[in-house]
């Protein structure tokens, strides 16, 4: 007996009944991008069929209809992550743009020579490179909270890393390559005790946890729509209002201005100050539909099901001889990353692909994590609430076959 | 020695036996597993073509006016791809290697599978093989 109606849920996602090379598709690349329920796909078609017009400018019927639908989503996102005001929600392309926005505005304004920015050892490249670019520009220093062999942050080292020079902390909530759930609330508490603002990269966590930015007391929180059942090309930056108001604008253009003359331009209010140009109207509206989907989903049951999938997969995969799990933190999301002795990860991934099973192989945009474990990459299976144990059985069975075919030497 | 185009044709007729990606995958893995060893002295940075998900070590040398390649990779599939390239290019003259269009690669129907692993580096391997050919042909002028 499954804790919730998995068959009904699967039927809501058209792609899950697709075939890959004539075989049932097994989609285990959810950490890279989630699949979309039909309601979200329909929202896009419906928008272009019945509503399409530019927002906030036209006096005509369609523009007003589009503007109303568009504006309603900001309120939905506010509730979804429990922000205190919809003005704290900025639409961006995704987490990468959100972090770049904060680095280029808050960072440029507040971080100077010799200042320190603190990240963690398990950041995605998108939460490393924007800060490195800023450090290079300002002569600031990037510091890293280290981790242990299980893939857990060494929290006992945090107090010493939060120095008088630390001006910003940017840390991932759930690691995409290890699955580790980081104690961000505690990190924020310690940083705030020293007056340091914290950005939480929620690219992975938003799909697996109910997010409450006020409870976390995060100063900034980012997520990508495409990882939470919404289309690609849309994401959100949450920022505390007083911080957003004090930040300079990001890009210049229409929508972000209040008035323009050749002598002087005054900027629009938050959040519009950060949203230059015509926004991604269709995807914002479909993001709203995705949030509606999350609202009607029994998230507690979905979370419990993902936990069950994680435990099941962890057991099955770790029992396969010559497999080593990478990332065995006590607190984990539904991600299983592993290496196989004598088998190249890409070769195994391609083998699984021939069987219709989609996994990801390689660095997962976390090259420093791979250097830490001294491995050339992992095979990663990441699960969503719409996956099944039968799919995990297929993965384990075919992994055994892949090993039989590919292992370059006999391993005792 | 067959000409380059003749060998390409032979490979293509072999591939015609395969209907599915799975069969092609197994064939290439088999080629990879059969690829002769590369001497350890070439498994150094100088001979390395670095990719995101796999590394390739490639050496080319001249014997009797022909160019011969040897290679290795940490990926068996990539070794299979090298084996395919070597079947066509190894033992040919530098000029023929330089002029080779290698149109058979597209006809294999593998692009959709190998293009995605952008660092898989088939293009880099071909480029490196042509670099050896260019060096050999320049040295002989």
Short mmCIF file of C-alpha atoms in Angstrom, two decimals, chain B residues 7-9 19 23 25 34 40 43 50 55 59 61 72-73 79 91 112 115 117-119 121 126 131 135:
data_model
loop_
_atom_site.label_atom_id
_atom_site.label_comp_id
_atom_site.label_asym_id
_atom_site.label_seq_id
_atom_site.Cartn_x
_atom_site.Cartn_y
_atom_site.Cartn_z
CA UNK B 7 36.65 1.38 -44.75
CA UNK B 8 33.98 3.92 -43.91
CA UNK B 9 31.60 1.97 -46.15
CA UNK B 19 18.30 -1.39 -35.44
CA UNK B 23 22.74 -2.68 -30.21
CA UNK B 25 26.02 0.84 -27.80
CA UNK B 34 39.15 -4.78 -27.94
CA UNK B 40 52.16 3.86 -20.31
CA UNK B 43 49.49 8.28 -20.56
CA UNK B 50 40.62 16.37 -21.46
CA UNK B 55 39.87 11.62 -20.66
CA UNK B 59 49.56 9.18 -29.78
CA UNK B 61 53.50 8.12 -35.15
CA UNK B 72 43.28 4.92 -24.45
CA UNK B 73 40.48 6.37 -22.38
CA UNK B 79 37.58 3.91 -26.53
CA UNK B 91 47.57 3.39 -41.45
CA UNK B 112 22.00 12.25 -30.79
CA UNK B 115 26.39 15.11 -28.94
CA UNK B 117 27.91 14.46 -23.70
CA UNK B 118 29.52 17.55 -25.03
CA UNK B 119 32.85 16.77 -23.51
CA UNK B 121 35.05 14.99 -27.35
CA UNK B 126 39.45 14.10 -34.73
CA UNK B 131 47.06 17.76 -35.91
CA UNK B 135 52.74 17.80 -38.27
#
